[in-house]
Amino acid sequence: MRTERNLTRLDRVFARLDREPERPAHIDVPKMSRHRVALFSATLGFYLAIVWLVVVTSWLVRLDWQVMFFRPYQQWPEIHAFLDYYVVLGQRGPTAVMVAAWLGWRSWRQHTLRPLLTLGVSLLLLNLTVGAAKIGMGRLGPHYATTIGSNEMGLGGDIFPSGHTANAVVTWGILAYLASTPRARRWLSALSAVVSLGVGLTTVYLGTHWLSDVVLGWAAGLLILLALPWCEPLIARAEARILDLRDRLRDRARGTFPAPVPVAVPFPPLGAVQDETTAARESLTAARSARSPVYLAPGPHTSRSERSPVTPVGSRRPPHPDRLAHPDRLPRGTASTARPLTGG
């Protein structure tokens, strides 16, 4: 009698995953549309405007000082412990590990490296752009301010724009960028906006950033997300090269190599082939006729009678003892030249 094994909950989960498609067909690569270009241009203009307002020590700098003197961490100390942990959602190390784990699982399920490569490109752009802006403007933070009312620019700081805020926008926004359905993209976009907004305001609450630092950090992270479609061709080429290198290493480990691709040789016309064949045969025949055979002696051809005998004339048999005793007797088989005399 045949019995079937009862499936556990883990077996049912893996069976469900096996029924899912490896590469969903509805996942499309975002392109740089006119709408996205317009958003990128507007965000870039906003970014430059914030920098200009801080450089000229405008009303935005005065607002920074007012918020700093307000000291939110003293106004609401009961949420200080929670926000100390919440701000970790903007730190690059922990967030990159969490998001990379999720995108790595997606890459394994969909058999594509695009999620991980997209995350790597976005973090690289984040380090280059935000890091260069921090070093170039050199603004000091609220805890290290020296002159009340000044913009604290060019004093060797690295606080403008806010790295926590920009990292939160990029790290959590990449999940919405790589979403497979429009509904998931909308929900993840709202979630990443809430998280990045909360991280930025938390840094202002803790007194580690000016308010203008946070605003510029939001703009810097949004610029990177909007510019990612320009990097999609580079990501596709990198994925193709990595997979090709993987296949080569796998073939080398197994001891198998790809079969060489046959090269198409142009075939000459039929008439030319026949002419070449005829010429080759004629040249071969002429060479054979000019060369004398090995088994023939050199020199002109002579008749059989003119050739020198190889062996002495006569019988090759040794003389018989009777022949020696009776020299007049002819040898056997030799006819006499003299005719017998007959009578009558």
Coordinates of N, CA and C in Angstrom, one line a residue, residues 121 125 227-236:
V121 N 26.0 51.0 -7.3 CA 26.1 52.2 -8.0 C 25.6 53.4 -7.2
L125 N 27.7 56.7 -6.0 CA 27.4 58.1 -6.3 C 27.1 58.9 -5.0
A227 N 18.8 60.2 -10.9 CA 19.8 60.0 -12.0 C 20.1 58.5 -12.3
L228 N 19.5 57.6 -11.5 CA 19.9 56.2 -11.7 C 19.5 55.6 -13.1
P229 N 18.4 56.1 -13.8 CA 18.2 55.5 -15.1 C 19.3 55.8 -16.1
W230 N 20.1 56.9 -15.9 CA 21.2 57.1 -16.7 C 22.3 56.1 -16.6
C231 N 22.3 55.4 -15.4 CA 23.3 54.4 -15.1 C 22.9 53.0 -15.5
E232 N 21.7 52.8 -16.0 CA 21.2 51.4 -16.3 C 22.0 50.8 -17.4
P233 N 22.4 51.4 -18.5 CA 23.2 50.7 -19.5 C 24.6 50.3 -18.9
L234 N 25.2 51.1 -18.1 CA 26.4 50.6 -17.4 C 26.2 49.4 -16.5
I235 N 25.1 49.4 -15.8 CA 24.7 48.3 -14.9 C 24.5 47.0 -15.8
A236 N 23.9 47.1 -16.9 CA 23.6 46.0 -17.8 C 24.9 45.4 -18.3

